[in-house]
C-alpha cells in the first residue's frame, strides 16, 4: 500500500467551482506539503504544514487554502477555480527527526479547470 | 533567493549511452542537494542526495557530486537503459528549513 495517497487522481471542473484535493499519509510524518507542477516550471510550493497547528504559505498560495485535519491528513482547496490553476498537484511529507531532508511524494492529482 | 537551474530537455539518448544532466544552484548557507525522478504517471521519488561539499550521492548507477566551488550537482550515468526514461528534477533544501526548491526538470528519453 502507498504511504502517501491523493484523491482524486484526476478531476475536471468548471471555472468558479470550489474543489478540494485530499492527501493522506501512513508514514507518521509531522510535515506535509502541497506543490503544483507546470511544464517547464518544475514544482512550486503552495502551502506547507509542520504540524497540525502550524500552517504556512508557500511561494504561490494565492487562490488556494489548506486544512490540516489530523497529522495524517492535509487538504488543499480551490475556493473558486480558474483555468490557470490547471496543473498537476502533489502532496509530500517529511520527518525532520530522521535528520534527513528528503520528502516523500504522493502520486499526484491532475486537475483541469475549463 | 535560492534557486536551481537545470539544462533544458528533452535529452534523447540511445541505450548504453553516457548521460549527463547539468544542475547549478544559488543558495546562501549550506544547502542539501537532491535529484528526484518522476516516471510516467507517477509521483517523484528520491534518486540520490548529498548533504555537504564534495559528497557524492549514488543510486541505481546514477551519481552526482556536490561541488561548492562551481555550485553544481550534475547527474551522470555511464550506461542508460530504456527504463531510465523519465523526468529528472534537481532540488535543494536550504539548511535547517526542510523545504525543497526545484529546478524545472529535464525529460530523458532513451531509445533501444
mmCIF file with all atom_site columns, C-alpha atoms in Angstrom:
data_model
loop_
_atom_site.group_PDB
_atom_site.id
_atom_site.type_symbol
_atom_site.label_atom_id
_atom_site.label_alt_id
_atom_site.label_comp_id
_atom_site.label_asym_id
_atom_site.label_entity_id
_atom_site.label_seq_id
_atom_site.pdbx_PDB_ins_code
_atom_site.Cartn_x
_atom_site.Cartn_y
_atom_site.Cartn_z
_atom_site.occupancy
_atom_site.B_iso_or_equiv
_atom_site.pdbx_formal_charge
_atom_site.auth_seq_id
_atom_site.auth_comp_id
_atom_site.auth_asym_id
_atom_site.auth_atom_id
_atom_site.pdbx_PDB_model_num
ATOM 1   C CA . UNK A 1 1   ? 0.000   0.000  0.000   1.00 0.00 ? 1   UNK A CA 1
ATOM 2   C CA . UNK A 1 2   ? 1.171   3.503  -0.836  1.00 0.00 ? 2   UNK A CA 1
ATOM 3   C CA . UNK A 1 3   ? 2.449   5.602  2.068   1.00 0.00 ? 3   UNK A CA 1
ATOM 4   C CA . UNK A 1 4   ? 1.130   8.874  0.631   1.00 0.00 ? 4   UNK A CA 1
ATOM 5   C CA . UNK A 1 5   ? -2.200  8.793  -1.181  1.00 0.00 ? 5   UNK A CA 1
ATOM 6   C CA . UNK A 1 6   ? -4.074  11.513 -3.009  1.00 0.00 ? 6   UNK A CA 1
ATOM 7   C CA . UNK A 1 7   ? -7.695  11.724 -4.052  1.00 0.00 ? 7   UNK A CA 1
ATOM 8   C CA . UNK A 1 8   ? -8.980  12.210 -6.630  1.00 0.00 ? 8   UNK A CA 1
ATOM 9   C CA . UNK A 1 9   ? -6.299  11.216 -9.136  1.00 0.00 ? 9   UNK A CA 1
ATOM 10  C CA . UNK A 1 10  ? -7.967  13.140 -11.921 1.00 0.00 ? 10  UNK A CA 1
ATOM 11  C CA . UNK A 1 11  ? -10.561 15.903 -11.822 1.00 0.00 ? 11  UNK A CA 1
ATOM 12  C CA . UNK A 1 12  ? -12.184 18.129 -14.377 1.00 0.00 ? 12  UNK A CA 1
ATOM 13  C CA . UNK A 1 13  ? -14.103 21.102 -13.053 1.00 0.00 ? 13  UNK A CA 1
ATOM 14  C CA . UNK A 1 14  ? -15.561 24.345 -14.296 1.00 0.00 ? 14  UNK A CA 1
ATOM 15  C CA . UNK A 1 15  ? -14.432 27.889 -13.655 1.00 0.00 ? 15  UNK A CA 1
ATOM 16  C CA . UNK A 1 16  ? -15.821 29.258 -10.416 1.00 0.00 ? 16  UNK A CA 1
ATOM 17  C CA . UNK A 1 17  ? -16.394 25.889 -8.747  1.00 0.00 ? 17  UNK A CA 1
ATOM 18  C CA . UNK A 1 18  ? -14.973 25.041 -5.343  1.00 0.00 ? 18  UNK A CA 1
ATOM 19  C CA . UNK A 1 19  ? -12.834 21.934 -5.269  1.00 0.00 ? 19  UNK A CA 1
ATOM 20  C CA . UNK A 1 20  ? -10.919 20.052 -2.615  1.00 0.00 ? 20  UNK A CA 1
ATOM 21  C CA . UNK A 1 21  ? -7.930  17.790 -3.119  1.00 0.00 ? 21  UNK A CA 1
ATOM 22  C CA . UNK A 1 22  ? -7.122  15.405 -0.320  1.00 0.00 ? 22  UNK A CA 1
ATOM 23  C CA . UNK A 1 23  ? -3.908  13.869 0.905   1.00 0.00 ? 23  UNK A CA 1
ATOM 24  C CA . UNK A 1 24  ? -3.435  11.113 3.454   1.00 0.00 ? 24  UNK A CA 1
ATOM 25  C CA . UNK A 1 25  ? -0.243  9.533  4.744   1.00 0.00 ? 25  UNK A CA 1
ATOM 26  C CA . UNK A 1 26  ? 0.618   6.490  6.829   1.00 0.00 ? 26  UNK A CA 1
ATOM 27  C CA . UNK A 1 27  ? 4.274   7.396  7.357   1.00 0.00 ? 27  UNK A CA 1
ATOM 28  C CA . UNK A 1 28  ? 3.679   9.126  10.675  1.00 0.00 ? 28  UNK A CA 1
ATOM 29  C CA . UNK A 1 29  ? 5.374   12.286 9.462   1.00 0.00 ? 29  UNK A CA 1
ATOM 30  C CA . UNK A 1 30  ? 4.562   15.643 11.026  1.00 0.00 ? 30  UNK A CA 1
ATOM 31  C CA . UNK A 1 31  ? 5.415   17.746 7.988   1.00 0.00 ? 31  UNK A CA 1
ATOM 32  C CA . UNK A 1 32  ? 3.223   17.883 4.898   1.00 0.00 ? 32  UNK A CA 1
ATOM 33  C CA . UNK A 1 33  ? 3.394   19.945 1.723   1.00 0.00 ? 33  UNK A CA 1
ATOM 34  C CA . UNK A 1 34  ? 1.344   20.840 -1.340  1.00 0.00 ? 34  UNK A CA 1
ATOM 35  C CA . UNK A 1 35  ? 3.043   21.556 -4.670  1.00 0.00 ? 35  UNK A CA 1
ATOM 36  C CA . UNK A 1 36  ? 1.834   22.231 -8.162  1.00 0.00 ? 36  UNK A CA 1
ATOM 37  C CA . UNK A 1 37  ? 3.730   21.123 -11.250 1.00 0.00 ? 37  UNK A CA 1
ATOM 38  C CA . UNK A 1 38  ? 3.568   23.021 -14.509 1.00 0.00 ? 38  UNK A CA 1
ATOM 39  C CA . UNK A 1 39  ? 5.531   22.162 -17.644 1.00 0.00 ? 39  UNK A CA 1
ATOM 40  C CA . UNK A 1 40  ? 8.867   23.977 -17.721 1.00 0.00 ? 40  UNK A CA 1
ATOM 41  C CA . UNK A 1 41  ? 8.433   25.337 -14.196 1.00 0.00 ? 41  UNK A CA 1
ATOM 42  C CA . UNK A 1 42  ? 9.161   22.333 -12.045 1.00 0.00 ? 42  UNK A CA 1
ATOM 43  C CA . UNK A 1 43  ? 7.327   22.053 -8.740  1.00 0.00 ? 43  UNK A CA 1
ATOM 44  C CA . UNK A 1 44  ? 6.311   25.128 -6.791  1.00 0.00 ? 44  UNK A CA 1
ATOM 45  C CA . UNK A 1 45  ? 5.307   25.122 -3.141  1.00 0.00 ? 45  UNK A CA 1
ATOM 46  C CA . UNK A 1 46  ? 1.738   26.206 -2.382  1.00 0.00 ? 46  UNK A CA 1
ATOM 47  C CA . UNK A 1 47  ? 1.417   25.560 1.372   1.00 0.00 ? 47  UNK A CA 1
ATOM 48  C CA . UNK A 1 48  ? 3.218   23.572 3.995   1.00 0.00 ? 48  UNK A CA 1
ATOM 49  C CA . UNK A 1 49  ? 2.424   22.406 7.494   1.00 0.00 ? 49  UNK A CA 1
ATOM 50  C CA . UNK A 1 50  ? 4.995   21.461 10.124  1.00 0.00 ? 50  UNK A CA 1
ATOM 51  C CA . UNK A 1 51  ? 2.345   20.096 12.466  1.00 0.00 ? 51  UNK A CA 1
ATOM 52  C CA . UNK A 1 52  ? -1.420  20.216 12.947  1.00 0.00 ? 52  UNK A CA 1
ATOM 53  C CA . UNK A 1 53  ? -1.343  23.746 14.343  1.00 0.00 ? 53  UNK A CA 1
ATOM 54  C CA . UNK A 1 54  ? 1.354   25.174 12.096  1.00 0.00 ? 54  UNK A CA 1
ATOM 55  C CA . UNK A 1 55  ? 0.374   26.078 8.527   1.00 0.00 ? 55  UNK A CA 1
ATOM 56  C CA . UNK A 1 56  ? 2.424   28.338 6.303   1.00 0.00 ? 56  UNK A CA 1
ATOM 57  C CA . UNK A 1 57  ? 2.111   29.902 2.895   1.00 0.00 ? 57  UNK A CA 1
ATOM 58  C CA . UNK A 1 58  ? 4.499   28.851 0.214   1.00 0.00 ? 58  UNK A CA 1
ATOM 59  C CA . UNK A 1 59  ? 5.636   30.507 -2.957  1.00 0.00 ? 59  UNK A CA 1
ATOM 60  C CA . UNK A 1 60  ? 2.258   30.569 -4.735  1.00 0.00 ? 60  UNK A CA 1
ATOM 61  C CA . UNK A 1 61  ? -0.556  30.448 -2.164  1.00 0.00 ? 61  UNK A CA 1
ATOM 62  C CA . UNK A 1 62  ? -2.933  32.986 -3.751  1.00 0.00 ? 62  UNK A CA 1
ATOM 63  C CA . UNK A 1 63  ? -6.210  31.343 -4.765  1.00 0.00 ? 63  UNK A CA 1
ATOM 64  C CA . UNK A 1 64  ? -5.632  28.332 -2.504  1.00 0.00 ? 64  UNK A CA 1
ATOM 65  C CA . UNK A 1 65  ? -6.368  27.386 1.083   1.00 0.00 ? 65  UNK A CA 1
ATOM 66  C CA . UNK A 1 66  ? -5.498  24.334 3.164   1.00 0.00 ? 66  UNK A CA 1
ATOM 67  C CA . UNK A 1 67  ? -6.735  22.413 6.147   1.00 0.00 ? 67  UNK A CA 1
ATOM 68  C CA . UNK A 1 68  ? -4.714  20.065 8.349   1.00 0.00 ? 68  UNK A CA 1
ATOM 69  C CA . UNK A 1 69  ? -7.418  17.882 9.829   1.00 0.00 ? 69  UNK A CA 1
ATOM 70  C CA . UNK A 1 70  ? -5.023  15.497 11.581  1.00 0.00 ? 70  UNK A CA 1
ATOM 71  C CA . UNK A 1 71  ? -1.390  14.510 11.477  1.00 0.00 ? 71  UNK A CA 1
ATOM 72  C CA . UNK A 1 72  ? -2.190  12.178 8.611   1.00 0.00 ? 72  UNK A CA 1
ATOM 73  C CA . UNK A 1 73  ? -4.455  14.422 6.524   1.00 0.00 ? 73  UNK A CA 1
ATOM 74  C CA . UNK A 1 74  ? -3.781  17.638 4.649   1.00 0.00 ? 74  UNK A CA 1
ATOM 75  C CA . UNK A 1 75  ? -6.346  19.034 2.186   1.00 0.00 ? 75  UNK A CA 1
ATOM 76  C CA . UNK A 1 76  ? -5.949  21.675 -0.488  1.00 0.00 ? 76  UNK A CA 1
ATOM 77  C CA . UNK A 1 77  ? -8.940  23.777 -1.588  1.00 0.00 ? 77  UNK A CA 1
ATOM 78  C CA . UNK A 1 78  ? -9.513  25.990 -4.555  1.00 0.00 ? 78  UNK A CA 1
ATOM 79  C CA . UNK A 1 79  ? -12.305 28.307 -3.451  1.00 0.00 ? 79  UNK A CA 1
ATOM 80  C CA . UNK A 1 80  ? -13.174 29.462 -6.956  1.00 0.00 ? 80  UNK A CA 1
ATOM 81  C CA . UNK A 1 81  ? -11.252 27.556 -9.586  1.00 0.00 ? 81  UNK A CA 1
ATOM 82  C CA . UNK A 1 82  ? -9.825  29.361 -12.613 1.00 0.00 ? 82  UNK A CA 1
ATOM 83  C CA . UNK A 1 83  ? -8.276  27.910 -15.792 1.00 0.00 ? 83  UNK A CA 1
ATOM 84  C CA . UNK A 1 84  ? -4.693  28.847 -14.892 1.00 0.00 ? 84  UNK A CA 1
ATOM 85  C CA . UNK A 1 85  ? -4.982  26.523 -11.898 1.00 0.00 ? 85  UNK A CA 1
ATOM 86  C CA . UNK A 1 86  ? -4.964  23.630 -14.343 1.00 0.00 ? 86  UNK A CA 1
ATOM 87  C CA . UNK A 1 87  ? -1.908  21.645 -13.253 1.00 0.00 ? 87  UNK A CA 1
ATOM 88  C CA . UNK A 1 88  ? -0.619  18.501 -11.621 1.00 0.00 ? 88  UNK A CA 1
ATOM 89  C CA . UNK A 1 89  ? -0.801  18.743 -7.824  1.00 0.00 ? 89  UNK A CA 1
ATOM 90  C CA . UNK A 1 90  ? 1.428   16.786 -5.474  1.00 0.00 ? 90  UNK A CA 1
ATOM 91  C CA . UNK A 1 91  ? 1.302   16.206 -1.764  1.00 0.00 ? 91  UNK A CA 1
ATOM 92  C CA . UNK A 1 92  ? 4.503   15.341 0.093   1.00 0.00 ? 92  UNK A CA 1
ATOM 93  C CA . UNK A 1 93  ? 5.618   14.505 3.620   1.00 0.00 ? 93  UNK A CA 1
ATOM 94  C CA . UNK A 1 94  ? 8.865   14.644 5.564   1.00 0.00 ? 94  UNK A CA 1
ATOM 95  C CA . UNK A 1 95  ? 10.181  13.811 9.009   1.00 0.00 ? 95  UNK A CA 1
ATOM 96  C CA . UNK A 1 96  ? 12.848  16.144 10.421  1.00 0.00 ? 96  UNK A CA 1
ATOM 97  C CA . UNK A 1 97  ? 13.556  13.725 13.271  1.00 0.00 ? 97  UNK A CA 1
ATOM 98  C CA . UNK A 1 98  ? 15.441  11.499 10.855  1.00 0.00 ? 98  UNK A CA 1
ATOM 99  C CA . UNK A 1 99  ? 17.977  14.257 10.262  1.00 0.00 ? 99  UNK A CA 1
ATOM 100 C CA . UNK A 1 100 ? 17.379  13.844 6.535   1.00 0.00 ? 100 UNK A CA 1
ATOM 101 C CA . UNK A 1 101 ? 15.768  16.432 4.308   1.00 0.00 ? 101 UNK A CA 1
ATOM 102 C CA . UNK A 1 102 ? 14.079  14.202 1.756   1.00 0.00 ? 102 UNK A CA 1
ATOM 103 C CA . UNK A 1 103 ? 10.379  14.387 1.055   1.00 0.00 ? 103 UNK A CA 1
ATOM 104 C CA . UNK A 1 104 ? 8.054   11.565 0.062   1.00 0.00 ? 104 UNK A CA 1
ATOM 105 C CA . UNK A 1 105 ? 5.538   12.281 -2.659  1.00 0.00 ? 105 UNK A CA 1
ATOM 106 C CA . UNK A 1 106 ? 2.064   11.076 -3.465  1.00 0.00 ? 106 UNK A CA 1
ATOM 107 C CA . UNK A 1 107 ? 1.092   10.004 -6.994  1.00 0.00 ? 107 UNK A CA 1
ATOM 108 C CA . UNK A 1 108 ? -0.421  13.370 -7.879  1.00 0.00 ? 108 UNK A CA 1
ATOM 109 C CA . UNK A 1 109 ? -3.806  14.777 -8.835  1.00 0.00 ? 109 UNK A CA 1
ATOM 110 C CA . UNK A 1 110 ? -4.289  16.027 -12.358 1.00 0.00 ? 110 UNK A CA 1
ATOM 111 C CA . UNK A 1 111 ? -6.711  18.965 -12.220 1.00 0.00 ? 111 UNK A CA 1
ATOM 112 C CA . UNK A 1 112 ? -8.261  20.554 -15.282 1.00 0.00 ? 112 UNK A CA 1
ATOM 113 C CA . UNK A 1 113 ? -10.310 23.741 -14.970 1.00 0.00 ? 113 UNK A CA 1
ATOM 114 C CA . UNK A 1 114 ? -12.431 24.520 -18.012 1.00 0.00 ? 114 UNK A CA 1
ATOM 115 C CA . UNK B 2 1   ? 16.621  33.995 -3.237  1.00 0.00 ? 1   UNK B CA 1
ATOM 116 C CA . UNK B 2 2   ? 17.624  30.391 -3.541  1.00 0.00 ? 2   UNK B CA 1
ATOM 117 C CA . UNK B 2 3   ? 17.175  28.796 -6.938  1.00 0.00 ? 3   UNK B CA 1
ATOM 118 C CA . UNK B 2 4   ? 18.053  25.794 -9.103  1.00 0.00 ? 4   UNK B CA 1
ATOM 119 C CA . UNK B 2 5   ? 18.819  25.814 -12.815 1.00 0.00 ? 5   UNK B CA 1
ATOM 120 C CA . UNK B 2 6   ? 18.784  22.650 -14.909 1.00 0.00 ? 6   UNK B CA 1
ATOM 121 C CA . UNK B 2 7   ? 19.664  22.047 -18.517 1.00 0.00 ? 7   UNK B CA 1
ATOM 122 C CA . UNK B 2 8   ? 16.631  22.142 -20.764 1.00 0.00 ? 8   UNK B CA 1
ATOM 123 C CA . UNK B 2 9   ? 15.380  18.949 -22.267 1.00 0.00 ? 9   UNK B CA 1
ATOM 124 C CA . UNK B 2 10  ? 14.380  16.785 -23.743 1.00 0.00 ? 10  UNK B CA 1
ATOM 125 C CA . UNK B 2 11  ? 17.524  14.727 -23.730 1.00 0.00 ? 11  UNK B CA 1
ATOM 126 C CA . UNK B 2 12  ? 17.349  11.853 -26.191 1.00 0.00 ? 12  UNK B CA 1
ATOM 127 C CA . UNK B 2 13  ? 19.888  9.037  -25.992 1.00 0.00 ? 13  UNK B CA 1
ATOM 128 C CA . UNK B 2 14  ? 20.420  5.562  -27.302 1.00 0.00 ? 14  UNK B CA 1
ATOM 129 C CA . UNK B 2 15  ? 20.592  2.697  -24.852 1.00 0.00 ? 15  UNK B CA 1
ATOM 130 C CA . UNK B 2 16  ? 24.035  2.299  -23.224 1.00 0.00 ? 16  UNK B CA 1
ATOM 131 C CA . UNK B 2 17  ? 24.987  5.926  -23.917 1.00 0.00 ? 17  UNK B CA 1
ATOM 132 C CA . UNK B 2 18  ? 26.548  8.144  -21.265 1.00 0.00 ? 18  UNK B CA 1
ATOM 133 C CA . UNK B 2 19  ? 24.229  10.595 -19.543 1.00 0.00 ? 19  UNK B CA 1
ATOM 134 C CA . UNK B 2 20  ? 24.933  13.986 -18.034 1.00 0.00 ? 20  UNK B CA 1
ATOM 135 C CA . UNK B 2 21  ? 22.215  16.347 -16.842 1.00 0.00 ? 21  UNK B CA 1
ATOM 136 C CA . UNK B 2 22  ? 23.596  19.651 -15.626 1.00 0.00 ? 22  UNK B CA 1
ATOM 137 C CA . UNK B 2 23  ? 22.346  21.347 -12.471 1.00 0.00 ? 23  UNK B CA 1
ATOM 138 C CA . UNK B 2 24  ? 23.596  24.533 -10.856 1.00 0.00 ? 24  UNK B CA 1
ATOM 139 C CA . UNK B 2 25  ? 22.247  26.285 -7.818  1.00 0.00 ? 25  UNK B CA 1
ATOM 140 C CA . UNK B 2 26  ? 22.201  29.584 -5.984  1.00 0.00 ? 26  UNK B CA 1
ATOM 141 C CA . UNK B 2 27  ? 21.867  29.479 -2.233  1.00 0.00 ? 27  UNK B CA 1
ATOM 142 C CA . UNK B 2 28  ? 23.006  31.140 0.921   1.00 0.00 ? 28  UNK B CA 1
ATOM 143 C CA . UNK B 2 29  ? 24.463  28.900 3.562   1.00 0.00 ? 29  UNK B CA 1
ATOM 144 C CA . UNK B 2 30  ? 24.979  25.200 3.058   1.00 0.00 ? 30  UNK B CA 1
ATOM 145 C CA . UNK B 2 31  ? 22.030  23.523 1.364   1.00 0.00 ? 31  UNK B CA 1
ATOM 146 C CA . UNK B 2 32  ? 21.458  19.836 0.854   1.00 0.00 ? 32  UNK B CA 1
ATOM 147 C CA . UNK B 2 33  ? 21.147  18.815 -2.806  1.00 0.00 ? 33  UNK B CA 1
ATOM 148 C CA . UNK B 2 34  ? 18.883  16.197 -4.354  1.00 0.00 ? 34  UNK B CA 1
ATOM 149 C CA . UNK B 2 35  ? 17.954  14.506 -7.557  1.00 0.00 ? 35  UNK B CA 1
ATOM 150 C CA . UNK B 2 36  ? 14.385  13.293 -7.832  1.00 0.00 ? 36  UNK B CA 1
ATOM 151 C CA . UNK B 2 37  ? 12.990  11.171 -10.658 1.00 0.00 ? 37  UNK B CA 1
ATOM 152 C CA . UNK B 2 38  ? 9.425   11.106 -11.969 1.00 0.00 ? 38  UNK B CA 1
ATOM 153 C CA . UNK B 2 39  ? 8.430   8.102  -14.061 1.00 0.00 ? 39  UNK B CA 1
ATOM 154 C CA . UNK B 2 40  ? 5.420   8.476  -16.356 1.00 0.00 ? 40  UNK B CA 1
ATOM 155 C CA . UNK B 2 41  ? 2.174   8.741  -14.410 1.00 0.00 ? 41  UNK B CA 1
ATOM 156 C CA . UNK B 2 42  ? 3.856   8.638  -11.025 1.00 0.00 ? 42  UNK B CA 1
ATOM 157 C CA . UNK B 2 43  ? 4.923   10.965 -8.245  1.00 0.00 ? 43  UNK B CA 1
ATOM 158 C CA . UNK B 2 44  ? 8.502   11.986 -7.567  1.00 0.00 ? 44  UNK B CA 1
ATOM 159 C CA . UNK B 2 45  ? 10.959  9.580  -5.997  1.00 0.00 ? 45  UNK B CA 1
ATOM 160 C CA . UNK B 2 46  ? 14.240  10.458 -4.393  1.00 0.00 ? 46  UNK B CA 1
ATOM 161 C CA . UNK B 2 47  ? 17.073  9.208  -6.594  1.00 0.00 ? 47  UNK B CA 1
ATOM 162 C CA . UNK B 2 48  ? 20.095  10.445 -4.642  1.00 0.00 ? 48  UNK B CA 1
ATOM 163 C CA . UNK B 2 49  ? 21.275  13.234 -2.427  1.00 0.00 ? 49  UNK B CA 1
ATOM 164 C CA . UNK B 2 50  ? 24.355  14.932 -0.946  1.00 0.00 ? 50  UNK B CA 1
ATOM 165 C CA . UNK B 2 51  ? 24.452  16.998 2.187   1.00 0.00 ? 51  UNK B CA 1
ATOM 166 C CA . UNK B 2 52  ? 27.848  18.710 2.123   1.00 0.00 ? 52  UNK B CA 1
ATOM 167 C CA . UNK B 2 53  ? 30.570  19.818 -0.235  1.00 0.00 ? 53  UNK B CA 1
ATOM 168 C CA . UNK B 2 54  ? 32.431  17.027 -2.068  1.00 0.00 ? 54  UNK B CA 1
ATOM 169 C CA . UNK B 2 55  ? 29.872  14.419 -1.062  1.00 0.00 ? 55  UNK B CA 1
ATOM 170 C CA . UNK B 2 56  ? 28.908  12.020 -3.833  1.00 0.00 ? 56  UNK B CA 1
ATOM 171 C CA . UNK B 2 57  ? 25.376  10.663 -3.944  1.00 0.00 ? 57  UNK B CA 1
ATOM 172 C CA . UNK B 2 58  ? 24.756  7.475  -5.865  1.00 0.00 ? 58  UNK B CA 1
ATOM 173 C CA . UNK B 2 59  ? 21.897  5.093  -6.603  1.00 0.00 ? 59  UNK B CA 1
ATOM 174 C CA . UNK B 2 60  ? 20.893  2.720  -9.424  1.00 0.00 ? 60  UNK B CA 1
ATOM 175 C CA . UNK B 2 61  ? 24.067  3.557  -11.360 1.00 0.00 ? 61  UNK B CA 1
ATOM 176 C CA . UNK B 2 62  ? 23.444  7.317  -11.160 1.00 0.00 ? 62  UNK B CA 1
ATOM 177 C CA . UNK B 2 63  ? 25.935  9.621  -9.460  1.00 0.00 ? 63  UNK B CA 1
ATOM 178 C CA . UNK B 2 64  ? 26.204  13.301 -8.598  1.00 0.00 ? 64  UNK B CA 1
ATOM 179 C CA . UNK B 2 65  ? 28.898  15.196 -6.700  1.00 0.00 ? 65  UNK B CA 1
ATOM 180 C CA . UNK B 2 66  ? 28.243  18.306 -4.594  1.00 0.00 ? 66  UNK B CA 1
ATOM 181 C CA . UNK B 2 67  ? 30.653  20.906 -5.986  1.00 0.00 ? 67  UNK B CA 1
ATOM 182 C CA . UNK B 2 68  ? 30.577  24.029 -3.854  1.00 0.00 ? 68  UNK B CA 1
ATOM 183 C CA . UNK B 2 69  ? 33.247  25.841 -5.876  1.00 0.00 ? 69  UNK B CA 1
ATOM 184 C CA . UNK B 2 70  ? 31.145  25.629 -9.035  1.00 0.00 ? 70  UNK B CA 1
ATOM 185 C CA . UNK B 2 71  ? 27.756  25.478 -7.239  1.00 0.00 ? 71  UNK B CA 1
ATOM 186 C CA . UNK B 2 72  ? 26.878  22.415 -9.271  1.00 0.00 ? 72  UNK B CA 1
ATOM 187 C CA . UNK B 2 73  ? 25.361  18.967 -8.781  1.00 0.00 ? 73  UNK B CA 1
ATOM 188 C CA . UNK B 2 74  ? 25.424  17.324 -12.210 1.00 0.00 ? 74  UNK B CA 1
ATOM 189 C CA . UNK B 2 75  ? 23.735  13.948 -12.645 1.00 0.00 ? 75  UNK B CA 1
ATOM 190 C CA . UNK B 2 76  ? 25.650  11.228 -14.506 1.00 0.00 ? 76  UNK B CA 1
ATOM 191 C CA . UNK B 2 77  ? 25.163  7.637  -15.537 1.00 0.00 ? 77  UNK B CA 1
ATOM 192 C CA . UNK B 2 78  ? 27.633  5.579  -17.501 1.00 0.00 ? 78  UNK B CA 1
ATOM 193 C CA . UNK B 2 79  ? 25.163  3.459  -19.470 1.00 0.00 ? 79  UNK B CA 1
ATOM 194 C CA . UNK B 2 80  ? 21.486  4.385  -19.653 1.00 0.00 ? 80  UNK B CA 1
ATOM 195 C CA . UNK B 2 81  ? 18.646  1.949  -20.184 1.00 0.00 ? 81  UNK B CA 1
ATOM 196 C CA . UNK B 2 82  ? 15.221  2.368  -21.734 1.00 0.00 ? 82  UNK B CA 1
ATOM 197 C CA . UNK B 2 83  ? 13.784  2.061  -18.231 1.00 0.00 ? 83  UNK B CA 1
ATOM 198 C CA . UNK B 2 84  ? 15.625  5.260  -17.222 1.00 0.00 ? 84  UNK B CA 1
ATOM 199 C CA . UNK B 2 85  ? 13.267  7.306  -19.406 1.00 0.00 ? 85  UNK B CA 1
ATOM 200 C CA . UNK B 2 86  ? 11.697  9.794  -17.004 1.00 0.00 ? 86  UNK B CA 1
ATOM 201 C CA . UNK B 2 87  ? 11.785  13.408 -15.880 1.00 0.00 ? 87  UNK B CA 1
ATOM 202 C CA . UNK B 2 88  ? 14.666  14.283 -13.565 1.00 0.00 ? 88  UNK B CA 1
ATOM 203 C CA . UNK B 2 89  ? 14.483  17.147 -11.079 1.00 0.00 ? 89  UNK B CA 1
ATOM 204 C CA . UNK B 2 90  ? 17.372  18.757 -9.280  1.00 0.00 ? 90  UNK B CA 1
ATOM 205 C CA . UNK B 2 91  ? 16.424  20.322 -5.941  1.00 0.00 ? 91  UNK B CA 1
ATOM 206 C CA . UNK B 2 92  ? 17.952  21.980 -2.931  1.00 0.00 ? 92  UNK B CA 1
ATOM 207 C CA . UNK B 2 93  ? 16.922  22.253 0.675   1.00 0.00 ? 93  UNK B CA 1
ATOM 208 C CA . UNK B 2 94  ? 18.138  25.387 2.459   1.00 0.00 ? 94  UNK B CA 1
ATOM 209 C CA . UNK B 2 95  ? 19.922  24.389 5.610   1.00 0.00 ? 95  UNK B CA 1
ATOM 210 C CA . UNK B 2 96  ? 17.599  23.700 8.504   1.00 0.00 ? 96  UNK B CA 1
ATOM 211 C CA . UNK B 2 97  ? 14.321  24.520 6.827   1.00 0.00 ? 97  UNK B CA 1
ATOM 212 C CA . UNK B 2 98  ? 13.283  21.158 5.361   1.00 0.00 ? 98  UNK B CA 1
ATOM 213 C CA . UNK B 2 99  ? 11.767  22.812 2.286   1.00 0.00 ? 99  UNK B CA 1
ATOM 214 C CA . UNK B 2 100 ? 12.617  21.917 -1.281  1.00 0.00 ? 100 UNK B CA 1
ATOM 215 C CA . UNK B 2 101 ? 13.299  24.275 -4.172  1.00 0.00 ? 101 UNK B CA 1
ATOM 216 C CA . UNK B 2 102 ? 13.108  22.523 -7.533  1.00 0.00 ? 102 UNK B CA 1
ATOM 217 C CA . UNK B 2 103 ? 14.591  23.064 -10.925 1.00 0.00 ? 103 UNK B CA 1
ATOM 218 C CA . UNK B 2 104 ? 12.322  22.945 -13.974 1.00 0.00 ? 104 UNK B CA 1
ATOM 219 C CA . UNK B 2 105 ? 13.025  19.295 -14.677 1.00 0.00 ? 105 UNK B CA 1
ATOM 220 C CA . UNK B 2 106 ? 14.757  17.555 -17.585 1.00 0.00 ? 106 UNK B CA 1
ATOM 221 C CA . UNK B 2 107 ? 12.971  14.928 -19.613 1.00 0.00 ? 107 UNK B CA 1
ATOM 222 C CA . UNK B 2 108 ? 15.138  11.972 -20.640 1.00 0.00 ? 108 UNK B CA 1
ATOM 223 C CA . UNK B 2 109 ? 14.098  9.627  -23.439 1.00 0.00 ? 109 UNK B CA 1
ATOM 224 C CA . UNK B 2 110 ? 16.196  6.520  -24.039 1.00 0.00 ? 110 UNK B CA 1
ATOM 225 C CA . UNK B 2 111 ? 15.702  4.549  -27.235 1.00 0.00 ? 111 UNK B CA 1
ATOM 226 C CA . UNK B 2 112 ? 16.688  0.922  -27.867 1.00 0.00 ? 112 UNK B CA 1
#
